[in-house]
Structure formats: structure tokens, C-alpha cells
Amino acid sequence: MPIVQFAPFSSLVQPSFWHKLTDLKVDVLKLSDDHIPVSASYSVGRTVKDRETGQEVALGCNLTVGSESFEDDHKPPSGLVLATGTFKNFNTIEEFKAADKTALFNQEAQHIWDHILTTRDSSLLNRFLLITYADLKNYKYYYWFAFPAFVSKPAWEIAEEGWKSATEEFKPEQLAEIHGHIRAQTTPSPFFLVREEAGTTSIAPVESYESFFTSSSTSHTVAFIDPSANPQNPGWPLRNLFAYLRALYPTKTASIRVLCWRDSELPSSEWKSRFGVVQIAGDPIEGRPTAVGWEKNPQGKLGPRIADLAPMMDPTRLAAQAV
Amino acid sequence: MQALQSSLFAVREYLSPVLKESKFKEHGRITPEEFVAAGDFLVYKFPVWTWEKGDASKTRDFLPSDKQYLVTRGVPCLRRATSLAYTDADEDAERLLSFADSSAPSADGDEWVETHAGRQAHRTDSATNAGEIADIPDLDGDGPHDYEERIAKGLGGVSLGGGGEGAATETPDLDDIPDMEEEDLEEGDDEATAAPKVSVKPAAGVVDASTVEVAKGNLLQVRTYDVMITYDKYYQTPRVWLIGYDENRTPLTPSQIFQDISADHAQKTVTIEPFIHSASLQAASVHPCKHASVMKKVIERMNNSVVEEQLAQRGKPSPSGKDTPKKEKKWPFSRKSSGSAKDVQPQAGGEEEEVEGMRVDFYLVVFLKFIASIVPTIEVDSTTSF
């Protein structure tokens, strides 16, 4: 059976984030390189129809940070899922280069893992790490995101037919019911459980796994807001959700029905959500699994990215193009 | 020069009074209240749009503090407008679109011309082609991560177009950019990570953006844009702002943004200016000086067809004497779908004065269709399904 491959997060940094960082650096942080809490958001994976070829083109699996990311009590607009992370800005490029990135990464991964075991809470599963160096004089920002995800050994596998449309498993009315439940939440939770009981479909937080999936209900499904739009690749958040379920409910999760929720609105034609049944062999290993998740740069290498905002920030460059 | 002009415009806008009276049908301008109403409608109908409050120091007191401007993020842009050079041959492909009735063009000329209908991107050969030239600023204005590529292409020292960007700033030494690849950070390749660039068999009719090939053989470069709509107090119209990202989610340079704007407007009505709701952000903006007159024309035409439609729905002959068939309409400017209290207007007598015509709520929906003609490849108009 094919191995389940997850679409990694791609960071999208709005220019306003760098403007905010510049202000912070000059006015607040100064030479401090402490860890700062930061937030980001993602939405369901989107596709766009190419008007010339008629194909549906999947857009990236984006995690977005903007100027609001440094606000403590930021509430994302409806339909977006909030992820929290750690931000660290280095004062010099040498420090940025020499930083012990493995240690920083492991610290985050350990934090997620401990949180799973001690609190049984899924709120930190999407935690990320962002390290930066801001070359303020040249309007250049070096940055590197990491989205720690636990590696499952052996890997999760999916049946030969792969991921299929959710409508092959659920009736449209059921999906509409789920959609209604998601919309009714004040803050949409990135992960939830779906069950069917006495003809009605209901959802619940993943924390209530044992009490919600009772013997009187059927169609037990684990669902998540899926930032990927690629038909055969569920998004990155599912990896840590699997790790979470394997760690807490090892006996019940050798096979999991997964619903990748990709419909932010009631669809006019067809549902985009995907469904699949995944399996894993063997018992979960003791202790924390290894984690991966450094973002690759545009060349496909493990390395930082550079945002060059000089064309949009440097007064002389702006003056030059305004003729 | 432009900074002067910008600040002059800012002062002028500051001094101009807030429009109080509704005039949108007479000259295409709207009041702040109407902007909010039209914005609320847009947000309600198309949840991709949201209200933002912007920078607190830039709050404009004639708008509600939590409804300062509208924004939608990650708007896809599959192709460059520069590849859509319009030729005579394409004129044959034009289609007339009618807003009143999409199936049969009506006789009184309230159609729009749909250009670029069903066109393929131009297959271009390097000798004659303009697109090739337009691509060069792209290389020139890019960040240092592209320098290697530039040198590889033998373009390293050449500065072509792009407003002298290469010359204006010191070209960073390649040594400045530290080699920060750390391949040993993670052991080997993780088999459960989906490789983004590997061509995936397009299952279920969805293809990955990075694997799409256009006719030319190039990879499709899907850019995304954040689109903002603010209210311009001087021109009394909405104003559009764009911030773009390339396929690697790197912010676009001005010259790259101009590739996505139709040639008639690039660097004429579209300029890079400080975004009015932020202390420091710069964005590309469509200058609103002609918005009102264009909107007036569009609204006039639509209003006529809407009025006609509404009359027809009352079972009265329309002023032109033409019988509009009572069929399911695509365009929603009818009282039936507007869903407001005005729906229950008394039918008494059915005087023509009571016909409401187009409501101001639809202003921004129409406005987006107009903007879509300026940025033909950016899918700002999410309202086509409407």
C-alpha cells in the first residue's frame, strides 16, 4: 500500500510582517534576541480554475504571518485557523548562521510532545518556529520557518485507491451538517471528530476521543481543516494529529478514517473535501518520535529564505520607478 | 517628485469634505456610508473579503473604526497580463455579454464585450515576441537569491529597464550572502513528505500549481495577490491596492507587478504608493481619477436593464416596449434576490417612479468587474458565479 505523503506547509510572509518587525526591532526589541510568541493562520486549501485550460489548479499549502502576528490576543477572521509559534530574531548574520538550529527545533518538538502527554490537548499541534535576521539598512530579511512534525515509524499507509472525494463516503446532507457545525464554532478548531448516531452527524473536539466514539455511534472519523488542495496529499497538520492519536490511544488507532476538510463554503457544484482510510502496522514506539519540518528554500535546499523588500521600501528605489 | 505628489494628494484628500448625499447613479461616486453598505454586502456574499481596521494611527473617522478597508488575501494570478497582448485576431473572438439575460443579447445594447474569451496564451518565439522583453526586469529586480541564476544566464551585469534598479543600489557581493544550506539538519529525505516539485498525476482533475505546463512549455507561475479596497475621500470612489507574491511567496517588485496589469494601465494609472492605512507599507494602486466616470457608465447601463427587469416582473411593459422574458436571471439586481425590506414595496398602481433600479449594495460587485479589466489575469472577481 502506498505511503501517505503530506503536503508541507509553505510560509507566506506578508510585507506588513517585516514592517512590524522593523518597528519592533527599533523600538522594543533593540538588541534583545529573546523568544517571542508569534501567531500565524491558515485556511482550507484552495483551488482555482484556469480559464484557459479549464483545469483546477491547486494553490499552495500556506501558513501566513502578517502584522497582526505579534499581537497577543489576535483573533483570526472567520474561516482561518490560528497556529502559534516561537519567534527569534538574531542581531547579526553570523549569529543567525551559527545558531544551533537543531537545538531550537528539538526544543519546539519536545514542547509539543510534552504538551500532548501532560495536557492531552491538541492546541499546540500546529506549533512552528521562525528565526530571522533583519538587515534593516538594506531592507533584507533572512528567515527560516520550521513546522515540526513527528515522523511515524513505520509510515502510515493508505489503501490502493488512495484519497477519494468525501462524497463517496458521506452523503451531501451529512457534509452540509458538518459544515454547519464548523461554522457554528466561535473559533474554528483545526481538528475534530465526526460520528453518526441515530441519523444525525455531529462533531466534537479530538480531546473527547474516548467519550465521543461510543459503541452506539457509527462512522467514526477523524477530521481536520486541511490547508492542502492537492487531491492525493493531505496537509501537514495531519501528521501531528496522527502522532497525538497514536500516543494517547495506541490500541484504537491502527486504522483511522480521515476526513480532510477543504470546504470553507457550501459548494455550488461539488465538495472538495477528501476522505481516506489509513493504516499503520506495529505498536507505537516508546518516547518521542523524531521530528522533521524545516522549510526548504526556493532552490529546494534546506536553507533560509530571503525577503528583499528594497524595491518596495527603499525610498531611492521607489523614487526611481515613479517616473 | 512622486513623494511630493503623494503628500499633495494626501493633503487634498484631507481637506476635501466628506460626501454626504447619495449620488451614485448620477456620477458614479458613493458616500462613506454607501461604501460601508456595499462592503457589508460584499463580505456577506463573498466571505473571501473581510473588513480590516488597519493601523490605529491611520484610522479615518468618517468610516467605522472596525470597517476601514476591505481585504482579500491570496488571490491567484496564473498568467502575466503581458502574455495576453491583444491582437486583431483576438477581436474575432470577442463575445457580447449581457447582464440582463446571458443567453440572448438584447437589442438595446446593454452588453459588455468579453475579450480574451477562450484564448490560449500566446505561443511565443524569441525573435518577435514582446513577452520576452517584458520578462527581463523580472530578473533584474529580483532578490539576491536569484543572482546565481542571473550570472548563469550571463545577465549578471546587464541592467535592462526596471527603472535603473540595478544601478541605484549596490549590487550585494555574493560573499555577503552566506552559504547557509544545512543539508545535515534532517537525516535524509523524509518519505512521508510530499515532494512539491514532483509531477503528480492529476487525479480528480486537480493539478498542482507547480506542475502545470502552459502551451509554451513554461511552467505556470502562479502568483498570488493581497487585494485591498479603500475609500478615497477626494474622488469619492473605492480605490484598489495590490501586494503581490511570486510562486515562491517572495514579495513582487514594482516591475513584476506591472506585468500583471494590462498594458493600457501599467505605469499610467497604476503606481506604487504608500498604503493609506499603514504607517510604512507600499502597495501598487490603481489611481481612482477615472473610476467615477467609468462606474457611472456601467451603472447607468445596468440600472436600465435592472429597471426594465423589475418592470417586467411586475407584468408591465417596459419603457422600450420590449418584452423581457420572465426567466431565471443570472444577474441578481432584482428585488427578489436583494433580500431587504424594500422587497415588499406596494404594488399599488405600479408607477414607474417606484422602480428602485440598481441598489448601491452592488456597487463594489460592479466595481470589481471593472477592476478585473485592469488586472485581467488576477482573479479579483470572485463574483463570476453570481
XYZ file of C-alpha atoms in Angstrom:
709
model
C 0.000 0.000 0.000
C 1.268 3.484 -0.790
C 2.700 5.584 1.982
C 0.678 8.625 2.935
C 2.542 11.729 1.828
C 1.756 15.010 3.494
C 1.902 18.363 1.743
C 4.291 20.505 3.790
C 3.375 23.979 4.934
C 4.724 26.833 2.866
C 5.302 30.050 4.717
C 3.794 33.220 3.336
C 5.105 36.363 4.964
C 3.147 39.487 4.245
C 5.288 42.599 3.823
C 3.412 44.127 6.736
C 5.057 41.492 8.946
C 8.504 42.833 8.047
C 7.352 46.401 8.602
C 6.080 45.419 12.021
C 9.308 43.587 12.792
C 11.300 46.669 11.783
C 9.311 48.785 14.227
C 9.645 46.176 16.948
C 13.359 45.825 16.406
C 13.998 49.546 16.547
C 11.612 50.486 19.336
C 11.091 47.446 21.543
C 13.465 44.549 20.970
C 16.576 46.587 20.284
C 19.405 44.116 20.885
C 17.317 41.504 22.603
C 17.142 38.131 20.911
C 14.665 36.535 23.276
C 11.990 34.172 22.161
C 8.760 35.969 21.346
C 5.364 34.359 20.892
C 4.005 34.778 17.397
C 0.879 33.602 15.631
C 0.073 32.609 12.094
C -3.007 31.431 10.283
C -4.058 29.055 7.562
C -7.260 28.257 5.757
C -8.634 25.332 3.831
C -6.727 24.506 0.677
C -7.936 26.421 -2.312
C -8.006 25.643 -5.978
C -8.505 27.998 -8.866
C -9.937 27.146 -12.223
C -7.636 28.065 -15.054
C -9.864 29.868 -17.508
C -7.726 28.892 -20.460
C -7.263 25.198 -19.875
C -10.239 24.524 -17.638
C -8.047 22.680 -15.151
C -8.363 23.121 -11.444
C -5.026 24.384 -10.165
C -4.196 23.686 -6.524
C -2.744 26.613 -4.656
C -0.075 26.211 -2.016
C -0.471 24.881 1.483
C 0.200 28.272 3.030
C 0.788 29.364 6.585
C 0.551 33.143 6.686
C 2.096 35.651 9.067
C 1.276 39.343 8.954
C 1.484 42.461 11.070
C -1.125 41.073 13.465
C 1.100 38.074 14.219
C 2.829 39.889 17.063
C -0.420 40.801 18.778
C -1.071 38.726 21.867
C -4.802 38.319 21.620
C -5.218 38.242 17.882
C -8.415 36.608 16.668
C -8.224 35.459 13.084
C -11.118 36.288 10.776
C -13.720 33.594 10.338
C -12.624 30.583 8.348
C -8.971 30.890 9.345
C -7.229 28.618 11.814
C -4.737 30.093 14.228
C -1.349 28.494 14.831
C 1.068 29.706 17.463
C 4.803 29.615 17.368
C 8.087 30.892 18.630
C 9.901 33.772 17.010
C 13.561 34.560 17.465
C 15.406 37.401 15.809
C 19.197 37.388 15.638
C 21.212 40.570 15.693
C 23.860 39.608 13.195
C 24.029 37.361 10.201
C 26.861 35.452 11.876
C 24.694 34.670 14.866
C 21.883 33.652 12.553
C 24.240 31.340 10.719
C 25.864 29.909 13.794
C 22.673 29.363 15.754
C 22.158 25.858 16.992
C 19.133 25.220 14.852
C 18.870 21.581 15.791
C 18.576 22.553 19.438
C 15.947 25.190 18.719
C 13.992 22.736 16.643
C 14.179 19.952 19.194
C 13.098 22.333 21.891
C 9.909 23.080 19.944
C 9.292 19.433 19.129
C 9.793 18.468 22.759
C 7.416 21.218 23.808
C 4.715 19.852 21.505
C 5.320 16.315 22.679
C 5.243 17.166 26.370
C 2.095 19.133 25.828
C 0.391 16.155 24.196
C 1.291 13.836 27.076
C 0.685 16.133 30.011
C -2.424 18.010 28.946
C -3.916 15.713 26.279
C -4.639 18.942 24.496
C -4.390 19.361 20.731
C -3.907 23.133 20.751
C -0.157 23.076 20.187
C -0.037 20.517 17.373
C 0.459 23.246 14.765
C 3.288 24.950 16.598
C 6.009 26.452 14.441
C 9.396 28.105 14.785
C 10.567 31.204 12.960
C 14.090 32.525 13.109
C 15.054 35.749 11.397
C 17.840 38.170 10.809
C 16.729 41.633 9.712
C 19.203 43.630 7.669
C 17.339 46.866 8.216
C 19.739 49.082 6.306
C 19.342 47.085 3.117
C 15.704 46.130 3.617
C 16.597 42.449 3.535
C 15.101 39.899 5.825
C 16.562 36.418 6.230
C 14.095 33.991 7.639
C 13.610 30.324 8.176
C 10.463 28.580 9.228
C 10.217 25.166 10.814
C 6.983 23.253 11.195
C 7.897 20.360 13.467
C 6.055 17.167 12.573
C 6.600 13.794 14.169
C 7.754 11.010 11.922
C 5.772 7.857 12.200
C 7.727 4.609 12.023
C 6.542 2.582 10.261
C 4.814 5.075 7.997
C 1.097 5.452 7.571
C -0.291 3.712 4.553
C -3.393 4.241 2.520
C -5.340 1.698 0.514
C -4.600 1.378 -3.202
C -7.497 3.555 -4.303
C -5.902 6.471 -2.460
C -7.710 9.541 -1.253
C -11.157 9.906 -2.698
C -13.811 12.549 -2.709
C -15.618 12.867 0.594
C -18.908 12.467 -1.236
C -18.057 8.826 -1.889
C -18.208 8.225 1.838
C -20.601 10.838 3.152
C -23.930 11.969 1.820
C -24.064 15.643 0.800
C -26.549 16.266 3.607
C -24.057 14.894 6.108
C -21.308 17.119 4.762
C -23.644 20.093 4.913
C -24.378 19.172 8.518
C -20.654 19.066 9.322
C -20.192 22.381 7.549
C -22.928 23.877 9.704
C -21.246 22.620 12.883
C -17.909 24.095 11.844
C -19.454 27.442 11.051
C -21.239 27.480 14.401
C -17.960 27.363 16.335
C -16.755 30.722 17.573
C -13.128 29.819 16.992
C -12.840 27.011 14.470
C -10.792 24.155 15.843
C -8.240 22.736 13.442
C -9.033 19.132 14.411
C -12.337 17.480 15.190
C -14.127 14.156 15.348
C -17.128 13.131 13.306
C -19.609 10.443 14.176
C -23.048 9.357 13.153
C -25.643 8.473 15.713
C -29.359 7.940 15.247
C -29.283 9.508 11.811
C -27.563 12.730 12.812
C -23.975 13.680 12.179
C -22.185 15.525 14.924
C -18.674 16.752 15.608
C -16.598 17.124 18.766
C -13.096 18.194 19.788
C -10.419 15.497 19.445
C -9.824 15.656 23.192
C -13.086 13.800 23.725
C -11.983 10.849 21.594
C -12.936 8.163 24.077
C -16.238 9.549 25.250
C -17.412 10.644 21.817
C -16.716 7.450 19.893
C -19.071 5.105 21.709
C -20.344 1.769 20.581
C -23.791 3.176 19.823
C -22.459 5.505 17.140
C -21.039 4.664 13.745
C -18.885 6.173 11.051
C -16.130 7.264 13.441
C -13.966 9.700 11.531
C -11.096 11.956 12.451
C -11.195 15.248 10.582
C -9.053 18.329 10.266
C -9.097 21.655 8.441
C -6.847 20.812 5.526
C -4.614 23.566 4.143
C -3.599 21.364 1.228
C -5.570 21.411 -2.009
C -3.669 18.567 -3.585
C -6.003 15.616 -4.122
C -3.549 12.929 -3.028
C -1.679 14.766 -0.288
C -3.321 15.723 2.967
C -1.872 18.776 4.657
C 0.906 18.937 7.214
C -1.284 19.310 10.359
C -2.491 15.722 9.962
C 0.970 14.383 10.822
C 0.934 15.670 14.357
C -2.690 14.736 14.760
C -1.707 11.149 13.958
C 1.159 11.348 16.419
C -1.248 12.663 19.010
C -3.755 9.861 18.453
C -1.075 7.168 18.405
C 0.447 8.449 21.621
C -2.801 8.658 23.550
C -4.948 5.895 22.079
C -2.487 3.316 20.736
C -4.912 0.406 20.808
C -7.711 2.075 18.889
C -5.843 3.793 16.125
C -4.229 1.108 13.990
C -6.692 2.128 11.313
C -8.170 5.607 11.083
C -10.849 7.047 8.860
C -9.707 10.527 7.895
C -11.724 13.405 6.521
C -9.642 16.224 5.019
C -11.948 19.211 5.306
C -11.457 21.562 2.378
C -14.761 23.376 2.003
C -14.930 26.809 3.554
C -18.309 27.460 1.994
C -21.190 25.312 0.927
C -20.153 24.305 -2.558
C -22.157 25.278 -5.589
C -21.186 22.224 -7.582
C -19.142 19.598 -5.794
C -17.488 19.122 -2.417
C -13.722 19.445 -2.360
C -13.129 17.583 0.892
C -11.267 14.277 0.681
C -11.644 11.041 2.535
C -9.350 8.092 3.090
C -8.747 5.182 5.425
C -5.174 4.963 6.630
C -3.464 2.113 8.436
C -0.330 1.554 10.410
C 1.411 -1.670 11.339
C 3.052 -2.411 14.662
C 2.932 -0.772 18.048
C 3.874 2.810 18.688
C 7.438 3.258 19.845
C 8.240 4.421 23.330
C 9.219 8.037 23.806
C 9.228 10.968 21.457
C 9.399 10.190 17.761
C 11.877 12.133 15.680
C 10.560 15.248 14.031
C 11.133 16.914 10.674
C 9.870 20.134 9.202
C 12.437 22.794 8.276
C 11.101 24.650 5.300
C 13.105 24.415 2.114
C 14.173 27.481 0.209
C 13.127 28.182 -3.404
C 16.016 26.076 -4.675
C 14.616 23.092 -2.829
C 17.507 23.035 -0.346
C 17.379 23.237 3.390
C 18.285 26.843 3.841
C 16.841 30.180 4.846
C 14.753 32.302 2.562
C 15.387 35.950 1.892
C 12.747 38.614 1.506
C 14.223 41.570 -0.310
C 11.910 44.476 0.302
C 14.212 47.125 -1.059
C 12.115 47.593 -4.205
C 9.093 48.331 -2.045
C 10.739 50.047 0.930
C 13.890 51.819 -0.165
C 12.975 55.470 -0.843
C 15.563 55.820 -3.587
C 14.340 52.728 -5.394
C 10.759 53.877 -5.088
C 11.642 57.271 -6.450
C 13.440 55.633 -9.354
C 10.439 53.673 -10.537
C 7.983 56.531 -10.088
C 8.681 58.324 -13.335
C 8.692 64.052 -7.252
C 6.234 61.313 -6.613
C 6.615 61.640 -2.879
C 5.682 65.300 -3.240
C 2.741 64.403 -5.369
C 1.613 61.741 -2.932
C 1.709 64.110 0.003
C -0.055 66.756 -2.035
C -2.788 64.261 -2.794
C -2.937 63.347 0.875
C -3.459 66.966 1.870
C -6.028 67.431 -0.852
C -7.889 64.378 0.304
C -7.710 65.530 3.906
C -9.186 68.906 3.047
C -11.978 67.680 0.848
C -15.300 67.352 2.594
C -16.959 64.031 3.204
C -19.602 63.338 0.610
C -22.954 63.343 2.316
C -25.535 62.997 -0.397
C -26.044 59.829 -2.371
C -25.096 60.428 -5.962
C -24.008 57.082 -7.168
C -26.405 56.879 -10.074
C -25.764 60.444 -11.227
C -21.977 60.416 -11.321
C -20.765 57.077 -10.037
C -19.488 58.353 -6.683
C -20.530 56.981 -3.322
C -20.632 58.248 0.246
C -18.678 56.559 3.046
C -21.968 55.121 4.344
C -22.650 53.618 0.951
C -19.107 52.281 0.843
C -19.738 50.534 4.140
C -23.107 49.217 2.945
C -21.634 47.939 -0.310
C -18.701 46.479 1.621
C -21.002 44.707 4.049
C -22.848 43.200 1.135
C -19.599 42.045 -0.477
C -18.372 40.479 2.760
C -21.716 38.782 3.292
C -21.956 37.391 -0.218
C -18.286 36.566 -0.686
C -16.624 35.651 2.597
C -13.162 35.817 0.999
C -13.478 39.556 1.622
C -13.100 40.853 5.152
C -13.126 44.253 6.800
C -9.892 45.433 8.376
C -9.233 48.176 10.848
C -5.716 48.982 9.706
C -3.138 50.951 11.600
C -4.708 52.736 14.560
C -2.909 55.989 13.798
C -4.330 55.996 10.276
C -7.961 55.493 11.204
C -10.271 57.676 9.168
C -13.083 58.981 11.296
C -15.749 59.048 8.602
C -15.643 55.264 8.462
C -16.434 52.875 11.340
C -13.212 52.052 13.168
C -13.528 48.338 12.502
C -14.513 48.833 8.858
C -11.719 50.932 7.455
C -10.938 48.930 4.368
C -11.696 45.632 2.676
C -9.133 42.970 2.031
C -8.920 39.573 0.380
C -5.721 37.566 0.526
C -4.052 35.071 -1.717
C -5.895 35.960 -4.908
C -4.367 33.742 -7.593
C -2.849 35.090 -10.764
C -1.998 32.301 -13.147
C -0.516 34.221 -16.053
C 1.094 37.509 -16.821
C -1.022 40.147 -18.477
C 1.942 40.816 -20.742
C 1.366 37.399 -22.283
C -2.119 38.482 -23.185
C -1.058 41.005 -25.812
C -4.205 41.767 -27.690
C -4.142 41.410 -31.449
C -6.616 41.883 -34.249
C -7.111 38.182 -34.467
C -8.433 38.189 -30.966
C -11.095 40.672 -31.815
C -12.872 37.959 -33.733
C -13.087 36.045 -30.518
C -14.896 38.810 -28.696
C -18.249 37.962 -27.335
C -21.031 40.203 -26.239
C -22.115 39.678 -22.692
C -25.417 40.860 -21.487
C -26.135 41.401 -17.857
C -29.842 41.286 -18.224
C -30.028 37.941 -19.900
C -26.974 35.895 -20.523
C -28.394 33.680 -23.250
C -29.607 36.149 -25.854
C -28.094 39.569 -26.449
C -30.782 42.183 -26.099
C -31.412 44.761 -28.764
C -30.687 47.938 -26.885
C -27.012 47.471 -26.444
C -26.535 46.896 -22.754
C -23.952 44.239 -23.334
C -20.354 44.165 -22.407
C -17.688 42.948 -24.703
C -15.903 39.967 -23.308
C -12.415 39.997 -24.672
C -9.833 37.261 -24.377
C -12.639 34.733 -24.427
C -11.346 31.234 -24.667
C -7.908 32.296 -25.747
C -4.812 30.268 -25.313
C -1.746 32.026 -24.024
C 0.331 33.171 -26.911
C 2.868 30.800 -28.158
C 5.856 32.997 -28.408
C 9.105 32.783 -30.238
C 12.010 34.793 -29.042
C 12.645 36.786 -32.177
C 9.403 38.661 -32.456
C 7.951 38.404 -29.098
C 7.331 41.174 -26.661
C 6.781 38.986 -23.673
C 10.407 38.014 -23.697
C 11.452 41.597 -23.299
C 8.987 42.228 -20.564
C 10.431 39.360 -18.597
C 13.807 40.955 -18.200
C 13.021 43.393 -15.387
C 11.912 40.365 -13.514
C 15.450 39.069 -13.425
C 16.845 42.460 -12.775
C 14.716 43.406 -9.831
C 14.877 40.140 -8.011
C 16.414 39.431 -4.673
C 19.940 38.216 -4.188
C 18.804 34.608 -4.191
C 18.460 34.968 -7.913
C 21.910 36.295 -8.541
C 23.393 32.916 -9.145
C 20.741 32.278 -11.698
C 21.345 35.658 -13.239
C 25.018 35.064 -13.617
C 24.343 31.667 -15.011
C 22.248 33.292 -17.633
C 25.007 35.731 -18.441
C 22.867 38.637 -17.454
C 24.753 39.453 -14.301
C 25.996 42.900 -15.094
C 23.310 43.959 -17.519
C 20.661 46.288 -16.289
C 17.734 46.462 -18.643
C 14.711 48.534 -17.808
C 13.288 48.305 -14.355
C 13.912 51.967 -13.677
C 17.607 51.520 -13.043
C 17.097 49.386 -10.008
C 20.327 47.568 -10.524
C 22.251 50.759 -10.768
C 20.576 52.533 -7.901
C 21.674 50.104 -5.260
C 24.945 48.492 -4.643
C 24.826 45.006 -6.020
C 25.390 42.865 -2.957
C 28.548 40.891 -3.075
C 27.935 37.231 -3.449
C 30.065 36.766 -0.362
C 27.530 38.722 1.616
C 25.032 36.021 1.154
C 26.205 33.326 3.403
C 26.002 29.799 2.270
C 23.510 28.615 4.743
C 22.496 25.330 3.365
C 22.359 22.837 6.107
C 21.576 19.567 4.499
C 22.573 17.664 7.609
C 19.810 19.288 9.590
C 17.492 16.449 8.836
C 18.571 12.945 8.211
C 17.943 12.009 4.651
C 14.683 12.582 2.895
C 11.532 12.033 4.784
C 9.490 9.581 2.802
C 6.212 10.901 4.116
C 6.824 14.440 2.938
C 5.137 15.173 -0.332
C 7.738 16.442 -2.763
C 6.367 19.666 -4.122
C 8.048 19.606 -7.495
C 7.432 16.016 -8.400
C 4.798 15.822 -11.035
C 1.759 14.227 -9.557
C -0.723 12.525 -11.782
C -3.612 14.914 -11.921
C -6.152 12.953 -10.020
C -9.690 14.168 -9.696
C -8.992 16.918 -12.171
C -6.882 18.989 -9.814
C -3.303 19.708 -10.716
C -0.562 21.062 -8.542
C 0.308 24.633 -9.374
C 3.979 23.867 -9.831
C 3.401 21.166 -12.378
C 1.056 22.909 -14.745
C 2.508 23.499 -18.130
C 1.216 26.103 -20.463
C 1.278 25.656 -24.206
C 4.655 27.298 -24.488
C 6.262 24.668 -22.339
C 6.885 27.021 -19.470
C 5.814 26.148 -16.012
C 2.836 28.122 -14.970
C 3.953 30.700 -12.451
C 1.149 31.130 -10.035
C 1.457 34.418 -8.254
C -0.849 35.468 -5.504
C -2.046 38.912 -4.571
C -3.447 40.552 -1.487
C -6.075 42.971 -2.721
C -7.286 45.870 -0.605
C -10.157 48.261 -1.303
C -10.106 51.589 0.494
C -12.386 54.600 0.252
C -10.912 57.649 -1.425
C -12.455 60.731 0.059
C -11.311 63.109 -2.663
C -12.574 61.087 -5.604
C -15.417 59.619 -3.566
C -14.871 56.189 -5.021
C -13.305 52.972 -3.829
C -9.647 52.527 -4.576
C -7.797 49.278 -5.175
C -4.372 48.328 -3.790
C -2.285 45.302 -4.636
C 0.539 43.478 -2.884
C 1.893 40.526 -4.815
C 3.926 37.407 -4.148
C 5.673 35.178 -6.646
C 5.396 31.411 -6.793
C 7.995 31.161 -4.026
C 5.937 33.591 -1.974
C 8.576 36.292 -2.228
C 7.126 39.808 -2.441
C 6.962 41.094 -6.004
C 8.885 44.136 -7.120
C 7.058 47.020 -8.801
C 8.206 45.974 -12.253
C 6.940 42.456 -11.628
C 3.578 43.759 -10.510
C 3.274 45.797 -13.695
C 3.452 42.553 -15.668
C 0.058 41.671 -14.271
C -1.573 44.916 -15.250
C -2.954 45.433 -18.705
C -0.655 47.493 -20.905
C -3.152 50.333 -21.095
C -2.894 50.929 -17.382
C 0.560 49.828 -16.250
C 2.598 52.801 -15.076
C -0.112 55.177 -16.215
C -2.948 54.752 -13.793
C -1.219 52.150 -11.660
C 1.571 53.370 -9.420
C 3.365 52.307 -6.264
C 2.267 54.444 -3.373
C 2.196 54.371 0.418
C -0.825 52.400 1.536
C -3.059 54.836 3.371
C -3.952 52.536 6.257
C -0.404 51.651 7.184
C 2.460 53.719 8.503
C 5.051 52.353 6.129
C 3.631 49.809 3.706
C 3.883 50.424 -0.018
C 1.441 48.922 -2.474
C 0.524 49.176 -6.111
C -2.607 51.215 -6.541
C -4.986 51.931 -9.363
C -5.412 55.670 -9.387
C -9.096 56.458 -8.897
C -9.341 59.620 -11.009
C -11.372 57.916 -13.741
C -13.264 55.475 -11.552
C -16.337 57.648 -11.095
C -16.977 58.246 -14.773
C -16.450 54.591 -15.691
C -18.665 53.461 -12.847
C -21.312 55.953 -13.898
C -21.471 54.472 -17.389
C -21.556 50.928 -16.150
C -24.146 51.692 -13.524
C -26.331 53.566 -15.995
C -26.423 50.620 -18.309
C -27.024 48.124 -15.594
C -29.610 50.291 -13.968
C -31.556 50.467 -17.214
C -31.615 46.750 -17.568
C -32.466 46.295 -13.918
C -35.318 48.764 -14.122
C -36.562 47.025 -17.209
C -36.344 43.713 -15.462
C -38.191 44.970 -12.467
C -40.928 46.414 -14.613
C -41.198 43.192 -16.478
C -41.541 41.341 -13.230
C -44.472 43.488 -12.363
C -46.120 42.395 -15.546
C -45.937 45.891 -17.055
C -44.470 46.532 -20.444
C -41.056 48.079 -20.139
C -40.456 51.619 -21.403
C -38.834 50.366 -24.542
C -41.828 48.221 -25.225
C -39.672 45.155 -25.329
C -40.898 42.126 -23.507
C -38.239 40.755 -21.279
C -38.983 37.123 -20.722
C -39.601 36.174 -17.135
C -36.964 33.594 -16.776
C -34.444 32.702 -14.152
C -31.993 35.526 -14.129
C -28.284 35.224 -13.640
C -27.706 38.773 -12.603
C -29.155 39.443 -9.200
C -30.171 43.053 -9.393
C -33.742 42.198 -8.786
C -35.797 42.914 -5.776
C -36.412 39.240 -5.412
C -32.849 38.395 -4.533
C -31.827 41.576 -2.800
C -33.488 40.338 0.329
C -34.221 43.644 2.006
C -37.305 45.199 3.486
C -37.775 47.094 0.270
C -38.871 43.873 -1.298
C -42.336 44.468 -0.081
C -42.855 47.698 -1.934
C -46.503 48.274 -2.549
C -47.581 47.228 -5.972
C -50.256 49.907 -5.991
C -50.557 51.255 -9.485
C -47.090 50.047 -10.362
C -45.878 53.565 -11.170
C -42.554 53.667 -12.806
C -41.219 56.092 -10.178
C -41.332 53.313 -7.656
C -38.942 51.180 -9.582
C -35.883 51.063 -7.478
C -33.303 50.111 -10.051
C -29.848 49.023 -9.034
C -29.135 49.243 -5.348
C -25.938 50.754 -4.024
C -25.089 47.480 -2.289
C -23.990 46.140 -5.619
C -21.565 48.978 -6.209
C -18.494 47.045 -5.136
C -19.534 43.924 -7.009
C -19.702 46.008 -10.172
C -16.512 47.804 -9.210
C -14.646 44.500 -9.006
C -15.731 43.613 -12.502
C -14.325 46.925 -13.660
C -11.045 46.326 -11.800
C -10.834 42.880 -13.355
C -10.469 44.568 -16.727
C -7.417 46.484 -15.488
C -5.762 43.397 -13.983
C -7.060 40.720 -16.393
C -5.059 37.814 -15.011
C -5.634 38.449 -11.307
C -8.804 36.684 -10.289
C -10.148 39.572 -8.191
C -13.623 38.987 -9.476
C -14.812 36.129 -7.342
C -18.312 37.151 -8.267
C -18.490 35.469 -11.661
C -20.521 32.633 -10.257
C -23.002 35.222 -9.207
